[in-house]
Coordinates of C-alpha atoms in Angstrom, one line a residue:
X21 CA 0.0 0.0 0.0
X22 CA 1.4 3.4 -1.0
X23 CA 1.5 6.1 1.7
X24 CA 2.1 8.9 -0.8
X25 CA -1.4 9.4 -2.1
X26 CA -3.6 12.3 -0.9
X27 CA -6.0 9.7 0.5
X28 CA -3.6 9.1 3.4
X29 CA -4.6 12.3 4.9
X30 CA -7.4 12.3 7.5
X31 CA -10.8 13.8 7.0
X32 CA -10.8 17.3 8.5
X33 CA -12.0 20.8 7.7
X34 CA -8.8 21.4 5.9
X35 CA -9.0 18.3 3.7
X36 CA -11.7 16.8 1.4
X37 CA -13.2 13.7 2.8
X38 CA -12.5 11.7 -0.3
X39 CA -9.7 12.0 -2.8
X40 CA -9.5 9.6 -5.8
X41 CA -6.5 7.3 -5.5
X42 CA -5.1 8.6 -8.8
X43 CA -5.8 12.3 -8.1
X44 CA -3.2 14.5 -9.7
X45 CA -1.6 11.7 -11.7
X46 CA -1.2 11.2 -15.4
X47 CA -2.5 7.7 -16.0
X48 CA -2.4 4.7 -13.6
X49 CA 0.6 3.2 -12.0
X50 CA 1.0 -0.4 -13.1
X51 CA 4.2 -1.3 -11.2
X52 CA 4.0 -2.1 -7.5
X53 CA 4.4 1.0 -5.3
X54 CA 7.5 1.0 -3.2
X55 CA 7.3 -0.4 0.3
X56 CA 7.3 1.8 3.5
X57 CA 10.8 0.6 4.2
X58 CA 12.0 1.6 0.8
X59 CA 10.3 5.0 1.1
X60 CA 11.8 5.5 4.6
X61 CA 15.3 4.9 3.1
X62 CA 14.6 7.1 0.1
X63 CA 13.3 10.1 2.0
X64 CA 15.3 9.9 5.2
X65 CA 18.6 8.2 4.5
X66 CA 21.5 10.5 3.7
X67 CA 23.1 7.8 1.5
X68 CA 20.4 6.0 -0.5
X69 CA 20.7 2.8 -2.5
X70 CA 17.3 3.8 -3.9
X71 CA 18.8 6.9 -5.5
X72 CA 21.7 4.8 -6.8
X73 CA 19.2 2.4 -8.5
X74 CA 17.9 5.3 -10.6
X75 CA 19.3 6.2 -14.1
X76 CA 22.2 8.6 -13.5
X77 CA 20.4 11.5 -15.3
X78 CA 17.5 11.4 -12.8
X79 CA 19.5 11.2 -9.6
X80 CA 19.8 15.0 -9.3
X81 CA 16.0 15.2 -9.6
X82 CA 15.7 12.6 -6.8
X83 CA 17.9 14.7 -4.5
X84 CA 15.9 17.9 -5.3
X85 CA 12.6 16.3 -4.6
X86 CA 13.8 14.6 -1.5
X87 CA 15.2 17.8 -0.1
X88 CA 12.0 19.7 -1.0
X89 CA 9.9 17.2 1.0
X90 CA 12.2 17.4 4.0
X91 CA 12.3 21.2 3.9
X92 CA 8.5 21.3 3.6
X93 CA 8.2 19.1 6.7
X94 CA 10.6 21.2 8.7
X95 CA 8.8 24.4 7.7
X96 CA 5.4 23.0 8.7
X97 CA 6.4 21.3 11.9
X98 CA 5.9 17.8 10.5
X99 CA 8.3 15.4 12.3
X100 CA 10.8 14.1 9.6
X101 CA 10.3 10.5 10.6
X102 CA 6.6 10.7 10.0
X103 CA 7.1 11.1 6.3
X104 CA 7.5 7.3 6.0
X105 CA 4.7 6.3 8.4
X106 CA 1.1 6.6 7.1
X107 CA -0.6 7.0 10.4
X108 CA 1.9 9.6 11.7
X109 CA 1.8 11.5 8.4
X110 CA -2.0 11.5 8.5
X111 CA -2.0 13.0 12.0
X112 CA 0.8 15.5 11.3
X113 CA -1.0 16.8 8.2
X114 CA -4.2 17.7 10.0
X115 CA -3.1 21.3 10.7
X116 CA -2.2 22.1 7.1
X117 CA -4.2 24.5 5.0
X118 CA -5.7 23.2 1.8
X119 CA -3.0 24.7 -0.5
X120 CA -0.2 23.3 1.8
X121 CA -1.9 19.9 1.9
X122 CA -2.1 19.8 -1.9
X123 CA 1.5 20.9 -2.2
X124 CA 2.7 18.1 0.1
X125 CA 0.6 15.6 -1.7
X126 CA 2.0 16.7 -5.1
X127 CA 5.6 16.4 -3.8
X128 CA 5.0 12.9 -2.4
X129 CA 3.2 11.8 -5.6
X130 CA 6.0 12.9 -7.7
X131 CA 8.6 11.2 -5.5
X132 CA 6.6 8.0 -5.6
X133 CA 6.3 8.2 -9.4
X134 CA 10.1 8.7 -9.7
X135 CA 10.8 5.6 -7.5
X136 CA 8.3 3.4 -9.3
X137 CA 9.0 4.4 -12.9
X138 CA 12.7 5.3 -12.6
X139 CA 12.0 8.7 -14.3
X140 CA 10.3 12.0 -13.5
X141 CA 6.5 12.3 -14.0
X142 CA 5.6 13.6 -17.5
X143 CA 6.1 17.4 -17.7
X144 CA 8.3 17.7 -14.6
X145 CA 11.5 16.7 -16.5
X146 CA 10.6 19.1 -19.3
X147 CA 10.4 22.1 -16.9
X148 CA 13.7 21.2 -15.2
X149 CA 15.4 20.8 -18.5
X150 CA 14.1 24.1 -19.7
X151 CA 15.2 25.9 -16.6
X152 CA 18.7 24.3 -16.8
X153 CA 19.2 25.1 -20.4
X154 CA 18.2 28.8 -20.3
X155 CA 19.0 29.7 -16.7
X156 CA 21.4 27.1 -15.3
X157 CA 18.9 27.1 -12.5
X158 CA 20.2 24.3 -10.3
X159 CA 23.6 25.9 -9.8
X160 CA 22.1 29.3 -9.2
X161 CA 19.4 28.0 -6.9
X162 CA 21.9 25.9 -4.8
X163 CA 24.2 28.9 -4.5
X164 CA 21.4 31.2 -3.3
X165 CA 20.1 28.7 -0.8
X166 CA 23.6 28.1 0.6
X167 CA 24.1 31.8 1.0
X168 CA 20.7 32.3 2.7
X169 CA 21.6 29.6 5.2
X170 CA 25.1 30.9 5.7
X171 CA 24.0 34.4 6.7
X172 CA 21.3 33.0 9.0
X173 CA 18.2 34.1 7.0
X174 CA 17.0 30.6 6.1
X175 CA 16.3 28.4 9.1
X176 CA 15.0 24.9 8.6
X177 CA 14.0 25.8 5.0
X178 CA 11.9 28.9 5.9
X179 CA 11.7 32.4 7.2
X180 CA 9.5 34.1 9.8
X181 CA 7.4 36.9 8.4
X182 CA 6.4 40.1 10.1
X183 CA 2.9 38.7 10.4
X184 CA 4.2 35.8 12.5
X185 CA 3.7 33.2 9.7
X186 CA 6.4 30.9 8.5
X187 CA 7.2 31.1 4.8
X188 CA 9.1 28.1 3.2
X189 CA 11.6 29.0 0.6
X190 CA 10.4 28.5 -3.0
X191 CA 11.6 25.1 -4.2
X192 CA 13.8 24.6 -7.3
X193 CA 10.9 22.8 -8.9
X194 CA 8.4 25.6 -8.2
X195 CA 10.7 28.2 -9.8
X196 CA 11.5 25.9 -12.7
X197 CA 7.8 25.4 -13.3
X198 CA 7.1 29.1 -13.1
X199 CA 9.9 29.9 -15.6
X200 CA 8.6 27.2 -18.0
X201 CA 5.0 28.5 -17.7
X202 CA 6.1 32.0 -18.5
X203 CA 8.7 31.1 -21.1
X204 CA 7.0 33.0 -23.9
X205 CA 6.6 36.1 -21.8
X206 CA 10.2 35.9 -20.5
X207 CA 11.8 35.0 -23.8
X208 CA 12.5 38.7 -24.6
X209 CA 13.8 39.4 -21.1
X210 CA 16.2 36.4 -21.4
X211 CA 17.4 37.8 -24.7
X212 CA 18.0 41.2 -23.0
X213 CA 20.2 39.5 -20.4
X214 CA 17.8 38.9 -17.5
X215 CA 19.2 35.5 -16.4
X216 CA 20.6 36.1 -12.9
X217 CA 18.5 34.6 -10.1
X218 CA 17.8 36.4 -6.9
X219 CA 15.7 35.0 -4.0
X220 CA 14.4 37.7 -1.6
X221 CA 12.8 36.9 1.8
X222 CA 10.4 39.8 1.4
X223 CA 8.2 38.8 4.3
X224 CA 11.0 39.3 6.9
X225 CA 11.2 42.6 8.7
X226 CA 13.5 45.1 7.1
X227 CA 15.2 45.6 10.5
X228 CA 16.2 41.9 10.5
X229 CA 17.5 42.1 7.0
X230 CA 19.5 45.2 7.9
X231 CA 21.0 43.4 10.9
X232 CA 21.8 40.4 8.7
X233 CA 23.7 42.7 6.3
X234 CA 25.7 44.2 9.2
X235 CA 26.7 40.8 10.4
X236 CA 27.5 39.7 6.9
X237 CA 29.8 42.7 6.4
X238 CA 31.7 42.1 9.7
X239 CA 32.0 38.3 8.9
X240 CA 33.2 39.0 5.4
X241 CA 35.8 41.5 6.8
X242 CA 37.0 38.8 9.2
X243 CA 37.5 36.3 6.4
X244 CA 38.9 38.9 4.0
X245 CA 41.1 41.3 6.0
X246 CA 42.0 43.4 3.0
X247 CA 38.3 44.4 2.6
X248 CA 38.2 48.1 3.6
X249 CA 35.3 48.3 6.1
X250 CA 34.5 50.5 9.0
X251 CA 33.9 47.8 11.6
X252 CA 32.5 50.2 14.1
X253 CA 29.6 51.2 11.7
X254 CA 29.5 49.0 8.6
X255 CA 26.0 50.1 7.8
X256 CA 24.5 53.6 8.2
X257 CA 20.8 53.9 7.9
X258 CA 18.5 56.9 7.7
X259 CA 16.5 57.1 10.9
X260 CA 13.2 56.9 8.9
X261 CA 13.8 53.2 8.4
X262 CA 13.2 52.4 12.0
X263 CA 10.2 50.1 12.3
X264 CA 9.3 51.1 8.8
X265 CA 7.6 48.0 7.5
X266 CA 5.6 46.8 10.5
X267 CA 1.8 47.1 10.8
X268 CA -0.8 48.2 8.4
X269 CA 0.0 51.8 9.1
X270 CA 3.8 51.4 8.4
X271 CA 5.7 54.3 6.9
X272 CA 6.9 52.4 3.9
X273 CA 4.8 51.3 0.9
X274 CA 5.8 49.0 -1.9
X275 CA 5.3 49.2 -5.6
X276 CA 3.8 52.7 -5.7
X277 CA 2.1 54.0 -8.8
X278 CA 3.2 57.6 -8.0
X279 CA 5.4 59.4 -5.6
X280 CA 2.7 61.4 -3.9
X281 CA 1.6 61.4 -0.3
X282 CA -2.1 60.8 -0.8
X283 CA -2.4 58.8 -4.0
X284 CA 0.7 56.7 -4.2
X285 CA -1.2 53.5 -4.9
X286 CA 1.4 51.4 -3.0
X287 CA 0.7 48.8 -0.3
X288 CA 2.4 48.0 3.0
X289 CA 4.3 44.8 3.5
X290 CA 1.6 43.6 5.9
X291 CA -1.1 44.2 3.3
X292 CA 0.8 42.3 0.6
X293 CA 1.3 39.3 3.0
X294 CA -2.3 39.3 4.1
X295 CA -3.7 39.3 0.5
X296 CA -0.8 37.1 -0.8
X297 CA -0.9 39.4 -3.8
X298 CA 1.7 39.2 -6.5
X299 CA 3.0 42.7 -7.2
X300 CA 3.5 44.4 -9.5
X301 CA 0.9 43.0 -12.0
X302 CA -1.7 44.4 -14.3
X303 CA -4.4 42.9 -12.2
X304 CA -4.3 41.4 -8.7
X305 CA -3.0 37.8 -8.7
X306 CA -2.0 35.3 -6.1
X307 CA 1.7 35.2 -5.5
X308 CA 3.3 31.9 -6.5
X309 CA 5.9 32.3 -3.7
X310 CA 4.2 33.6 -0.5
X311 CA 6.5 35.6 1.7
X312 CA 9.2 35.6 -1.0
X313 CA 9.9 37.4 -4.3
X314 CA 11.9 35.7 -7.0
X315 CA 13.8 37.9 -9.5
X316 CA 15.8 37.8 -12.6
X317 CA 18.4 40.5 -13.0
X318 CA 21.1 41.2 -15.5
X319 CA 24.5 39.7 -14.4
X320 CA 27.6 41.9 -14.4
X321 CA 28.0 41.1 -18.1
X322 CA 24.5 40.9 -19.5
X323 CA 25.8 39.2 -22.6
X324 CA 27.3 36.4 -20.5
X325 CA 24.7 34.6 -18.3
X326 CA 27.5 32.9 -16.4
X327 CA 29.1 36.2 -15.3
X328 CA 29.2 36.8 -11.5
X329 CA 27.4 39.5 -9.6
X330 CA 25.0 42.1 -11.0
X331 CA 25.3 44.7 -13.7
X332 CA 26.0 48.2 -12.5
X333 CA 23.9 51.3 -13.1
X334 CA 26.0 53.1 -15.7
X335 CA 26.5 56.9 -15.8
X336 CA 24.9 58.9 -18.6
X337 CA 26.3 57.9 -22.0
X338 CA 28.1 54.7 -20.7
X339 CA 25.3 52.2 -21.1
X340 CA 25.4 49.2 -23.4
X341 CA 22.0 48.3 -24.9
X342 CA 21.0 44.6 -24.9
X343 CA 18.6 42.5 -26.9
X344 CA 18.3 41.3 -30.5
X345 CA 14.5 40.9 -30.7
X346 CA 13.6 44.0 -28.8
X347 CA 16.4 46.5 -28.4
X348 CA 16.6 47.6 -24.7
X349 CA 18.4 50.9 -24.0
X350 CA 20.3 50.6 -20.7
X351 CA 18.9 52.6 -17.8
X352 CA 21.4 55.3 -17.1
X353 CA 21.8 58.1 -14.4
X354 CA 20.5 61.7 -14.6
X355 CA 16.8 60.8 -14.6
X356 CA 14.6 61.5 -11.6
X357 CA 12.8 58.8 -9.7
X358 CA 9.6 60.2 -11.1
X359 CA 11.0 59.6 -14.6
X360 CA 12.1 56.1 -13.9
X361 CA 8.6 55.4 -12.5
X362 CA 7.0 56.8 -15.6
X363 CA 8.9 54.2 -17.6
X364 CA 7.3 51.5 -15.6
X365 CA 3.9 53.1 -15.8
X366 CA 4.1 53.3 -19.6
X367 CA 4.8 49.5 -20.0
X368 CA 1.4 48.4 -18.5
X369 CA -0.4 48.8 -21.8
X370 CA 2.6 48.2 -24.1
X371 CA 3.9 44.6 -24.5
X372 CA 6.5 45.8 -27.0
X373 CA 8.2 48.2 -24.6
X374 CA 11.8 47.3 -24.1
X375 CA 11.2 47.4 -20.3
X376 CA 8.1 45.2 -20.4
X377 CA 7.6 43.0 -17.3
X378 CA 10.2 44.9 -15.3
X379 CA 9.7 46.5 -11.9
X380 CA 11.6 48.8 -9.5
X381 CA 13.7 47.2 -6.7
X382 CA 13.0 47.4 -2.9
X383 CA 15.4 47.7 0.0
X384 CA 14.9 44.0 0.6
X385 CA 15.9 43.2 -3.0
X386 CA 19.0 45.5 -2.8
X387 CA 20.3 44.0 0.5
X388 CA 20.1 40.5 -1.0
X389 CA 21.7 41.7 -4.2
X390 CA 24.5 43.4 -2.3
X391 CA 25.3 40.3 -0.2
X392 CA 25.3 38.1 -3.3
X393 CA 27.4 40.5 -5.3
X394 CA 30.1 40.9 -2.7
X395 CA 30.2 37.1 -2.0
X396 CA 30.6 36.4 -5.7
X397 CA 32.8 39.2 -7.0
X398 CA 34.6 40.3 -3.9
X399 CA 33.5 43.8 -4.7
X400 CA 30.7 45.9 -3.2
X401 CA 27.6 46.6 -5.3
X402 CA 26.9 50.2 -6.4
X403 CA 30.4 51.5 -5.4
X404 CA 29.4 55.0 -6.6
X405 CA 32.7 56.8 -6.1
X406 CA 35.0 54.1 -7.5
X407 CA 38.0 55.4 -9.4
X408 CA 36.6 54.6 -12.9
X409 CA 33.2 56.3 -12.2
X410 CA 31.4 53.3 -13.6
X411 CA 28.8 52.7 -10.9
X412 CA 26.0 54.7 -9.3
X413 CA 23.7 55.2 -6.3
X414 CA 20.7 52.9 -6.7
X415 CA 17.2 54.5 -6.4
X416 CA 14.9 51.8 -5.1
X417 CA 11.7 53.0 -6.7
X418 CA 9.9 49.9 -5.6
X419 CA 9.6 51.4 -2.1
X420 CA 8.3 54.9 -1.0
X421 CA 8.0 56.9 2.2
X422 CA 4.6 58.8 1.7
X423 CA 4.8 60.9 4.9
X424 CA 8.2 62.4 3.9
X425 CA 7.7 62.0 0.1
X426 CA 11.0 60.2 -0.3
X427 CA 12.2 57.2 -2.3
X428 CA 14.5 54.6 -0.8
X429 CA 18.1 54.5 -2.1
X430 CA 21.2 52.5 -1.3
X431 CA 24.9 52.4 -2.2
X432 CA 28.5 51.6 -1.0
X433 CA 30.1 54.7 0.4
X434 CA 33.7 54.1 -0.4
X435 CA 35.2 57.1 1.4
X436 CA 33.8 56.1 4.7
X437 CA 33.9 52.4 4.1
X438 CA 30.3 51.4 4.7
X439 CA 26.9 50.7 3.2
X440 CA 24.5 53.5 3.2
X441 CA 20.7 53.0 3.2
X442 CA 19.1 56.4 2.6
X443 CA 16.3 58.3 0.9
X444 CA 16.1 60.6 -2.1
X445 CA 13.8 63.3 -3.4
X446 CA 11.8 61.7 -6.3
X447 CA 12.0 65.0 -8.3
X448 CA 15.8 65.4 -8.3
X449 CA 18.3 64.4 -11.0
X450 CA 21.9 63.7 -10.3
X451 CA 24.8 62.3 -12.4
X452 CA 25.6 59.8 -9.6
X453 CA 22.1 58.4 -9.1
X454 CA 20.1 55.9 -11.2
X455 CA 17.8 52.9 -11.0
X456 CA 18.0 49.2 -11.6
X457 CA 15.0 47.2 -12.7
X458 CA 14.3 43.5 -12.2
X459 CA 11.9 40.9 -13.6
X460 CA 9.7 39.2 -11.0
X461 CA 9.3 35.6 -11.9

């Protein structure tokens, strides 16, 4: 008897009373399902003969699915050992919401299918192969997860949101599926160099992320003594950021439609988490990654998807346009935040815009980009006063302070050897200040 079908879950208000034995499957399984002992080894054992019995090309998929199941269990307080015991799993799953229950059932079904048929279920292999071919997803994803764990953001596969809820990290398979589903939409963005993955724990408090950045800088300095850092104050933050994203009446809103106090059209972090709304979109839609945002950005060399770090914001006249299908002029400095926002406003009804499907970045995005960039390149992101004048201050037009009418901004302050998280007047232009856009997956 298989323990991996949705019917193993007990009847409760969170679960339908009856689920067909083949729900969610493509066809009927003719081979015998694996035994509980085999499943126990497959899911829980660190070295698995079951994995080794699979064709070599499917072993990486085995490890990915196995880890996703374990991470899901940890994030939802399901004892790891119960994954191979029907009665224990049935009891542990009682508290899950319907979407979480379906997600667990899907993961377990796919795992069983892989063990029985010695190949991924139809469609899954295609999405993974697509994501590997165009984004080298497994390498990027693994690197991002390791970094999130290293800096202490990711704990047992999840983060704690400002609303008190736990948000599991998006899985490799979920991201691959999303990329595959949106492949026609993202084809032009890929051609323009948007291939660099960035996972952002949006649901965390900005205060916690700032503290994480501070500790990362100090740790990095310890490991790299030549890195020139003010260890007494590695991060200076404008006082307006204090408690800025907590509560419905917080002082920071995200994805504004205008930089005005009364009619900005943005939402607080709490509002976004409560509605689980994917922003920015033309119409409200459920986020595929609750508590997280997943981005594609241009790497340091947009023409080389394997280049490390992120592309700088060039000074006026220094940009290199990208794209063969739709020519994309590079965003350069000397435009106001209002002007950058108007670019995003204009793309809503224009699929042919070179900036279609792009959005402004938030402080959360920038912090994760900075940590990733420094880790990969050994150089700080947005080093505005570097000797070659090839980088700029980043205006984060995805976040806005309505009460003071300021836009968030961030940069590396070379002269005083620290990161600066600040604010900027949305009407001002400056040769040192620009904006970076990303593509939300």
